[in-house]
mmCIF file of C-alpha atoms and ligand atoms in Angstrom:
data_model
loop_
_atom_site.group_PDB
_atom_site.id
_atom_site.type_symbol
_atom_site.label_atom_id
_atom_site.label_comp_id
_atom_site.label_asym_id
_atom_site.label_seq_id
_atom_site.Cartn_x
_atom_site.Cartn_y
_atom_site.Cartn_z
ATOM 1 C CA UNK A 169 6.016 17.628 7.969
ATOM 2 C CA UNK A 170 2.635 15.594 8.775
ATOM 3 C CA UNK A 171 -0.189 16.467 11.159
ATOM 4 C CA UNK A 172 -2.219 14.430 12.975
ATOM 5 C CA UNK A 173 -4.948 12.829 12.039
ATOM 6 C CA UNK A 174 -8.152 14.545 13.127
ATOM 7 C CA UNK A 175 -10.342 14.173 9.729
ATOM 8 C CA UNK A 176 -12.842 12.300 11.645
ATOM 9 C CA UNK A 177 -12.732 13.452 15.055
ATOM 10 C CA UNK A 178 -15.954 15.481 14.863
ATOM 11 C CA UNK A 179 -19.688 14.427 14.081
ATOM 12 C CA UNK A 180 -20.373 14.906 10.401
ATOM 13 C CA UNK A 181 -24.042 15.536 9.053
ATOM 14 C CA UNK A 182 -23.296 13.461 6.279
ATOM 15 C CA UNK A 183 -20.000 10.614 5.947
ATOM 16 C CA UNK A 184 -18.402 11.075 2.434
ATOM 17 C CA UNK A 185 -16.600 8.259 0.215
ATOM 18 C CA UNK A 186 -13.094 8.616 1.263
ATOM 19 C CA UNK A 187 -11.179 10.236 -1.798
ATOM 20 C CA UNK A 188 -6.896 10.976 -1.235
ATOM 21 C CA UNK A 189 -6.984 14.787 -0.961
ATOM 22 C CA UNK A 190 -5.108 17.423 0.218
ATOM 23 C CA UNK A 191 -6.501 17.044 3.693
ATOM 24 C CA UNK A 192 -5.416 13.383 3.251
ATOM 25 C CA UNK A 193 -2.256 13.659 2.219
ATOM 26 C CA UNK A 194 -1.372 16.429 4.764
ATOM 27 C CA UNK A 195 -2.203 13.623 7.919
ATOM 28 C CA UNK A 196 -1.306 10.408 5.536
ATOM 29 C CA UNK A 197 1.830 9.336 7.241
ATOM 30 C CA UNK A 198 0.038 9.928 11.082
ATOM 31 C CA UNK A 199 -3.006 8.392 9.635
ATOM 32 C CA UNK A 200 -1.271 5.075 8.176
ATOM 33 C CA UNK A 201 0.662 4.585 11.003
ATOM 34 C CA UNK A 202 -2.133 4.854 13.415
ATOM 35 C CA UNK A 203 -4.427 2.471 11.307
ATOM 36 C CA UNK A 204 -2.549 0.037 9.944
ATOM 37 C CA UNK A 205 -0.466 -2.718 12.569
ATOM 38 C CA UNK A 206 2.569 -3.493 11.129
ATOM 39 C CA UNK A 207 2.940 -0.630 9.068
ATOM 40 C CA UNK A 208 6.362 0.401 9.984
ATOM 41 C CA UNK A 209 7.846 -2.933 10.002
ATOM 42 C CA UNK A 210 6.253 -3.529 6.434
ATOM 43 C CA UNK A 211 7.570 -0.759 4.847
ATOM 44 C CA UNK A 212 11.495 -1.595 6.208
ATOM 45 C CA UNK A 213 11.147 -4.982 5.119
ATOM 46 C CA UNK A 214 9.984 -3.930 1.780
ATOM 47 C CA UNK A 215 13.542 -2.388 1.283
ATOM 48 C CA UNK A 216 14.553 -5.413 2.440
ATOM 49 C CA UNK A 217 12.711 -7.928 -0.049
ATOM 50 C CA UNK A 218 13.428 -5.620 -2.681
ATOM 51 C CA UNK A 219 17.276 -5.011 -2.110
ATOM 52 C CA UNK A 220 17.149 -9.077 -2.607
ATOM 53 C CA UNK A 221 15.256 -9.232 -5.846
ATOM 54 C CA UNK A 222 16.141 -5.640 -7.504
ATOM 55 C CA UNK A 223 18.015 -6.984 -10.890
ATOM 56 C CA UNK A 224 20.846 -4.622 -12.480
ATOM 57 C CA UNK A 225 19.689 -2.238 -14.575
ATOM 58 C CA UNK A 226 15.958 -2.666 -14.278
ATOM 59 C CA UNK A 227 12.814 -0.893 -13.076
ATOM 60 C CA UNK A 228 11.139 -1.062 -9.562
ATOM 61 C CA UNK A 229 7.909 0.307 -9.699
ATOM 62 C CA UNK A 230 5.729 1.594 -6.376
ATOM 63 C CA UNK A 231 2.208 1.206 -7.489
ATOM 64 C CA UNK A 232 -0.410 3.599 -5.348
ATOM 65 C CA UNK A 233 2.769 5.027 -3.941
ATOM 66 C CA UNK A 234 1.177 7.474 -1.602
ATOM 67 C CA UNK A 235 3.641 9.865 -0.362
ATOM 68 C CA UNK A 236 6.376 7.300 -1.365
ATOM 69 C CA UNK A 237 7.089 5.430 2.150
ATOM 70 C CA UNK A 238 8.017 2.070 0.643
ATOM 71 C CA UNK A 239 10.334 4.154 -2.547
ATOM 72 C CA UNK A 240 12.150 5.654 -0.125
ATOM 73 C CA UNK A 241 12.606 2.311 1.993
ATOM 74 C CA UNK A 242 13.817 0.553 -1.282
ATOM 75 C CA UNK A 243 15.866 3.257 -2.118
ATOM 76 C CA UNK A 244 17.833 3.007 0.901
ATOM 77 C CA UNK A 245 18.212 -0.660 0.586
ATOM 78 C CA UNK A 246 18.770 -1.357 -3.332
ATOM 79 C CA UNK A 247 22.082 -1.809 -3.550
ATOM 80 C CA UNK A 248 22.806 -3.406 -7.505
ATOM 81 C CA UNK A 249 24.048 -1.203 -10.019
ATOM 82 C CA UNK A 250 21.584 1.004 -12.643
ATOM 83 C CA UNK A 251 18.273 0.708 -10.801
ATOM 84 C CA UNK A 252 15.421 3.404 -11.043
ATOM 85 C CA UNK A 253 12.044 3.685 -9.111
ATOM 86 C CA UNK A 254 8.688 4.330 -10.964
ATOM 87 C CA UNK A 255 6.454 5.527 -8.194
ATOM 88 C CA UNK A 256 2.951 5.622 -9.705
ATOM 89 C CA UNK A 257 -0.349 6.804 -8.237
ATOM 90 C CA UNK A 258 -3.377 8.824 -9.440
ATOM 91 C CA UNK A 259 -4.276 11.474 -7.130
ATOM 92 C CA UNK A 260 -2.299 14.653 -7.408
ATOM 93 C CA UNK A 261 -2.350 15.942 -3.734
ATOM 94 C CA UNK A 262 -0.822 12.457 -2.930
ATOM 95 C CA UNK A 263 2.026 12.623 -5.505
ATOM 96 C CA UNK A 264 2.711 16.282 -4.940
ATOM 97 C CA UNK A 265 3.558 15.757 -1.129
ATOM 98 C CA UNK A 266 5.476 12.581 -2.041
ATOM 99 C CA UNK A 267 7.716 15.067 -4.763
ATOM 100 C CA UNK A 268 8.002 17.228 -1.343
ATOM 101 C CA UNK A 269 9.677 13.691 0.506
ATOM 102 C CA UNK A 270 11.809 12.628 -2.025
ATOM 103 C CA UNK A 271 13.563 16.002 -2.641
ATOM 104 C CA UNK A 272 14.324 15.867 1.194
ATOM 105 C CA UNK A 273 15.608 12.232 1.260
ATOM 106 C CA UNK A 274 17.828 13.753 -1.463
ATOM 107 C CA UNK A 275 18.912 16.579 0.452
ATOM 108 C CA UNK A 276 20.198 14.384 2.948
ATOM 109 C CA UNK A 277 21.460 11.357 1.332
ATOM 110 C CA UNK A 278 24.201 11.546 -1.683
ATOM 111 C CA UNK A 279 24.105 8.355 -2.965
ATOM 112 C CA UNK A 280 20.007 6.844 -3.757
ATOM 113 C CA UNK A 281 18.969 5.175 -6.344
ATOM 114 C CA UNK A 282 16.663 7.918 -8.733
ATOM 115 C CA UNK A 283 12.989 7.661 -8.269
ATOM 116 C CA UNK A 284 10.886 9.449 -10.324
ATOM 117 C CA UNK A 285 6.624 9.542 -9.678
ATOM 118 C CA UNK A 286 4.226 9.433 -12.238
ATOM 119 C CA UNK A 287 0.373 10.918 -12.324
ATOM 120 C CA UNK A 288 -1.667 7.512 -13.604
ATOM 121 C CA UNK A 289 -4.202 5.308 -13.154
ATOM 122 C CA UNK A 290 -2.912 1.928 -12.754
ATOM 123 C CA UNK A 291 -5.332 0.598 -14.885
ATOM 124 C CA UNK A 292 -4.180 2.503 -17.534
ATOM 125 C CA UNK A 293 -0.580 2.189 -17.050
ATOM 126 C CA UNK A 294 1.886 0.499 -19.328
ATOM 127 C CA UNK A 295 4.673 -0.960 -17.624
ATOM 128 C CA UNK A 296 7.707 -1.543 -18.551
ATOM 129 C CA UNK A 297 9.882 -4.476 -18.368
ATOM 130 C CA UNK A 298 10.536 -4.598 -14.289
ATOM 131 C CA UNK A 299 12.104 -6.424 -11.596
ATOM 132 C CA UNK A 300 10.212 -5.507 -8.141
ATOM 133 C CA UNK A 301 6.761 -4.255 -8.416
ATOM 134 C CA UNK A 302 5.221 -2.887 -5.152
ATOM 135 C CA UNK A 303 1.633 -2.518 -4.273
ATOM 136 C CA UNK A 304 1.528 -1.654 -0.672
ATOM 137 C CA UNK A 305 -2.319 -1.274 0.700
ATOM 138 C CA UNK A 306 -3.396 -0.341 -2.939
ATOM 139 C CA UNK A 307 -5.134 -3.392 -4.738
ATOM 140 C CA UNK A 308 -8.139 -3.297 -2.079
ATOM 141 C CA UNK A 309 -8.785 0.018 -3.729
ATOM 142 C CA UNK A 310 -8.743 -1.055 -7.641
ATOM 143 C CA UNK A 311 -12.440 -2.468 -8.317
ATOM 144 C CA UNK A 312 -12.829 -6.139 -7.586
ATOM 145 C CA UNK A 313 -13.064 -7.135 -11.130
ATOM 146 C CA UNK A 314 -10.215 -5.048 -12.682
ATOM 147 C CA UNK A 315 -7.817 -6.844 -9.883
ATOM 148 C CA UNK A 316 -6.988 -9.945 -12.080
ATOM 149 C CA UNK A 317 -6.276 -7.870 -15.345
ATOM 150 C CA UNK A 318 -3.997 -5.607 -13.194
ATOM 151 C CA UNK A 319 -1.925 -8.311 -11.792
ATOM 152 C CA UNK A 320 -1.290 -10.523 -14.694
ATOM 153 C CA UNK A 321 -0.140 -7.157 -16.579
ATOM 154 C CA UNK A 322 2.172 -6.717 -13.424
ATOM 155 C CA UNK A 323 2.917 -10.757 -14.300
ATOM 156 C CA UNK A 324 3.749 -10.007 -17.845
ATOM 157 C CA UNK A 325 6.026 -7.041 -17.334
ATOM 158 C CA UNK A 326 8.122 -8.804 -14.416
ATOM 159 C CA UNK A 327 11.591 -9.983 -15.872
ATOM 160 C CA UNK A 328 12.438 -13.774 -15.041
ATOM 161 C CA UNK A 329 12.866 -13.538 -11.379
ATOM 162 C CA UNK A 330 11.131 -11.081 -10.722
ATOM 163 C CA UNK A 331 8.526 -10.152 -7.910
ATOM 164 C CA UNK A 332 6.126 -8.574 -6.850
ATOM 165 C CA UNK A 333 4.992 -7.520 -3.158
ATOM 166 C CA UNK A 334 1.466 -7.225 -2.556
ATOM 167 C CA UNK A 335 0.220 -5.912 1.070
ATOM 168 C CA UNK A 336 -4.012 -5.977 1.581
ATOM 169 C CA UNK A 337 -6.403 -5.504 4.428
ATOM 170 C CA UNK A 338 -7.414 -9.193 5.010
ATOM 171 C CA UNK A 339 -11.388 -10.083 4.876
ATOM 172 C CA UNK A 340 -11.628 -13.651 6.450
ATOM 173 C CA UNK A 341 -14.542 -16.472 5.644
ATOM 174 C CA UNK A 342 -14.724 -17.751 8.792
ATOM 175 C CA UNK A 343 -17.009 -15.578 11.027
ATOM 176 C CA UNK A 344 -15.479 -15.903 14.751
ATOM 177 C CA UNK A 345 -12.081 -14.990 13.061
ATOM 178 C CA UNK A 346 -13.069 -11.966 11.023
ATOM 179 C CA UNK A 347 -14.895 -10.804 13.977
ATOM 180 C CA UNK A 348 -12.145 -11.143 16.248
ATOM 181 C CA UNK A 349 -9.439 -9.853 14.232
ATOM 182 C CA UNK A 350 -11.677 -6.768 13.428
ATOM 183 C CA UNK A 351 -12.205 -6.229 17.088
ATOM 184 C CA UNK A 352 -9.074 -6.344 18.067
ATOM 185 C CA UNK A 353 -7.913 -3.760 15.155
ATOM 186 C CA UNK A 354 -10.765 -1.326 16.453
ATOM 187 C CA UNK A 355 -8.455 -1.880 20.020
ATOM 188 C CA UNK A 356 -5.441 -1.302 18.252
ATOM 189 C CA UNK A 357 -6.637 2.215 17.109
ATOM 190 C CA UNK A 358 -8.218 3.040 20.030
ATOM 191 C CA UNK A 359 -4.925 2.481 21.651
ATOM 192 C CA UNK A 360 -3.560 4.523 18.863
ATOM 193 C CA UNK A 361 -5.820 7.477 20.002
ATOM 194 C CA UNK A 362 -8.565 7.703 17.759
ATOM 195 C CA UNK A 363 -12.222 7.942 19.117
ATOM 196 C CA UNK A 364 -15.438 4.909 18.442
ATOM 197 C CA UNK A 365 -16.333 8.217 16.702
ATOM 198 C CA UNK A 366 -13.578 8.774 14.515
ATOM 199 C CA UNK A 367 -13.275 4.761 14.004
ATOM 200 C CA UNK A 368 -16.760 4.226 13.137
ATOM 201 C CA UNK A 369 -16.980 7.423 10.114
ATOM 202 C CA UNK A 370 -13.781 6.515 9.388
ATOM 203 C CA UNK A 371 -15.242 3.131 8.608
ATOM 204 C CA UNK A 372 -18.226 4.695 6.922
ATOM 205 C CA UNK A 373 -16.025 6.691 4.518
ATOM 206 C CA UNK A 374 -13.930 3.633 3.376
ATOM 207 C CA UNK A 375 -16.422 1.064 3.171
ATOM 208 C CA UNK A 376 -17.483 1.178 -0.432
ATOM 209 C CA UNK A 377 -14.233 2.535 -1.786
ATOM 210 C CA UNK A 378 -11.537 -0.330 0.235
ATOM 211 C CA UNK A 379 -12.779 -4.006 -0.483
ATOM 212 C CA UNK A 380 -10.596 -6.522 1.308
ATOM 213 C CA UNK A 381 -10.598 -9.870 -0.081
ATOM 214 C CA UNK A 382 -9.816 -13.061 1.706
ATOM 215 C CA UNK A 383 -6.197 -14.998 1.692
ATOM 216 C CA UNK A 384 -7.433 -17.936 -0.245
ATOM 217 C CA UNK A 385 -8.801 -15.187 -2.905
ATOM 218 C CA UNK A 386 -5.483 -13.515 -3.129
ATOM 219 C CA UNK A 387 -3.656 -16.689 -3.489
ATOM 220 C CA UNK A 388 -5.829 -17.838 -5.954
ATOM 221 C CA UNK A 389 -5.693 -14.979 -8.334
ATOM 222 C CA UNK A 390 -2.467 -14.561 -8.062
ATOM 223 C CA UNK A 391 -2.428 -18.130 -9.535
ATOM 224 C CA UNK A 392 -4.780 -16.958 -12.290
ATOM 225 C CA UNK A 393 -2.531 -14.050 -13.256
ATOM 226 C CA UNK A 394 0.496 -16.445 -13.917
ATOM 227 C CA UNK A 395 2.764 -15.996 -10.876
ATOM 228 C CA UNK A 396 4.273 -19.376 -10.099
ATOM 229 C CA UNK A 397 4.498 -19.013 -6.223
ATOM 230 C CA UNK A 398 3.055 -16.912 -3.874
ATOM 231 C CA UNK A 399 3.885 -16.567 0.230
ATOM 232 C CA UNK A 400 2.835 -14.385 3.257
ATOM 233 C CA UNK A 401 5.689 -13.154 4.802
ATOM 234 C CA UNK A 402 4.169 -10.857 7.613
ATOM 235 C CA UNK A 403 0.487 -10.741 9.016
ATOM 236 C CA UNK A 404 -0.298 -8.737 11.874
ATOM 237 C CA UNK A 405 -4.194 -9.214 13.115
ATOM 238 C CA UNK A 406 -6.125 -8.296 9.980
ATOM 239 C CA UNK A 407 -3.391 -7.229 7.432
ATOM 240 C CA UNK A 408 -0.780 -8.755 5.928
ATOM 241 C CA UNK A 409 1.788 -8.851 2.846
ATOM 242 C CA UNK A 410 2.815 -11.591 0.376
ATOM 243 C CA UNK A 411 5.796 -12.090 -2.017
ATOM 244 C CA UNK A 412 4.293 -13.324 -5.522
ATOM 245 C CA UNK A 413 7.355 -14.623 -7.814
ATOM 246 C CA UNK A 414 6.944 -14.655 -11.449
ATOM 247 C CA UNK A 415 9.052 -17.902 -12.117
HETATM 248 C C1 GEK B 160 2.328 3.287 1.176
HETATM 249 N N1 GEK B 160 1.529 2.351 -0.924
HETATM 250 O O1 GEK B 160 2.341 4.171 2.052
HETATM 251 N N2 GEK B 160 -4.367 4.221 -9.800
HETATM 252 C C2 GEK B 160 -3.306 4.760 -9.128
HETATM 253 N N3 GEK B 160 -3.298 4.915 -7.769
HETATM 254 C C3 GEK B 160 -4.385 4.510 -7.089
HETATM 255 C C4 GEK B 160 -5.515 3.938 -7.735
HETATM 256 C C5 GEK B 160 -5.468 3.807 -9.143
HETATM 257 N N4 GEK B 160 -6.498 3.277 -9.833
HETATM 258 N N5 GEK B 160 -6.445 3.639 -6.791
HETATM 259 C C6 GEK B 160 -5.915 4.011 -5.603
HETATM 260 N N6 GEK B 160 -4.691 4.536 -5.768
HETATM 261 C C7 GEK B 160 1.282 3.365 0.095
HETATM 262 C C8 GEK B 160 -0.104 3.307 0.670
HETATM 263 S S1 GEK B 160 -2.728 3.917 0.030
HETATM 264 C C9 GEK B 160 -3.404 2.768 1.110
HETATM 265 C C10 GEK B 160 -1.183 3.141 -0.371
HETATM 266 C C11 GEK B 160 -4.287 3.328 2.168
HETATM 267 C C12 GEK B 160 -3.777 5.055 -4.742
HETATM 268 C C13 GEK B 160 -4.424 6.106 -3.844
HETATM 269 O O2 GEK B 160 -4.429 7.396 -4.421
HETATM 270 C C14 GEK B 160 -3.566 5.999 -2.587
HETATM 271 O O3 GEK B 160 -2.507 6.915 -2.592
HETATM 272 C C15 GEK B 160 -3.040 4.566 -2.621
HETATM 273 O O4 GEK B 160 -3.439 4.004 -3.870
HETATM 274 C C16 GEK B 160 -3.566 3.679 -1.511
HETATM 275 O O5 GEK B 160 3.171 2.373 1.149
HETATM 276 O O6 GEK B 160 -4.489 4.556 2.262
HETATM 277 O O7 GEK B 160 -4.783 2.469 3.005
#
């Protein structure tokens, strides 16, 4: 169902902001798995986390679901009684494939918990009283100073016990780190099969529309927005993902 990723594998005259299109969407799963370290083993854990913290009868919501990888994870792990899946993300070619792969995952499976996706912009979005709230790879897209507003309205919607799991790109203070880890994620897709070519307009296209922030950043707004604990459960080179608990 996905092609490979080839969207930068030729010179370009000039290197576009990267926007989630239809060409996107079409190599997004190839593209994500080549890019990101980890990526497979995040999104299985995430049905993991959230099969432990899903409440009865309450929401999960996938914010900047993509093509849904980390819905359908959860919805083979949820196991509690009355559950549903909000899977949430603005651009239409994005959402429109991800329709396309959870009507398969219901063709083949009889018993999943309902998901349902939803055309918004997060900053917009009301949510609704939750248990598990998801945003996999999507705050380092939201502008840096809507980030705190987002989060404590993710904080104010999660249901005592709740939580919510928050994967990023990782920016790090100290130079000989940052410049280490981003080396050796320029090896890891090079390994991965894409070109210095591809890597560096790639890099071109993202830079002023992904901001990574540092750890200590993340930790600390998560503070700000009200969560009572935060902790990294898996970091691979640059990129990792944290568990924030409301209470
Ligand atoms: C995964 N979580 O595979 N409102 C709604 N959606 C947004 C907004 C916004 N303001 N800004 C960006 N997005 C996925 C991967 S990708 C990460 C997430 C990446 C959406 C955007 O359209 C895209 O689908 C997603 O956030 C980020 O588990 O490509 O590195």
């Amino acid at each position: 169902m996905s092609d490979i990723d080839q969207l930068f594998s030729r010179p370009l005259a000039k290197v576009s902001d990267f926007v989630f299109d239809q060409d996107v969407a079409r190599v997004f799963p190839d593209m994500i798995k080549r890019s990101v370290p980890g990526y497979p083993t995040i999104i299985e854990s995430i049905g993991l986390i959230a099969g432990q913290h899903a409440q009865a009868n309450s929401l999960i919501y996938d914010l900047g679901c993509s093509l849904g990888a980390a819905t359908q994870s959860m919805r083979r792990h949820v196991q509690v009684e009355g559950c549903r899946i909000i899977a949430v993300d603005n651009a239409a070619a994005m959402l429109e494939r991800c329709n396309e792969y959870l009507q398969a995952q219901d063709a083949m499976v009889e018993t999943l918990l309902p998901a349902e996706t939803l055309q918004a912009d997060l900053l917009d979005l009301t949510l609704a009283p939750c248990s598990v709230v998801v945003l996999n790879f999507t705050l380092q897209f939201i502008p840096p100073g809507a980030r705190l507003t987002l989060l404590t309205k993710i904080r104010e919607a999660l249901l005592p016990g709740g939580i919510l799991i928050l994967s990023e790109k990782l920016q790090f203070a100290d130079p000989t780190t940052q410049d280490n880890l981003e080396r050796l994620h320029y090896a890891f897709k090079r390994a991965n099969g894409y070109s210095d070519l591809e890597i560096a307009q790639k890099r071109s296209a993202i830079e002023h529309v992904m901001l990574p922030d540092t750890l200590e950043c993340h930790q600390q707004r998560l503070q700000e927005a009200g969560f009572a604990h935060s902790h990294v459960w898996f970091q691979c080179l640059n990129f990792c993902s944290m568990v924030a608990c409301r209470d």
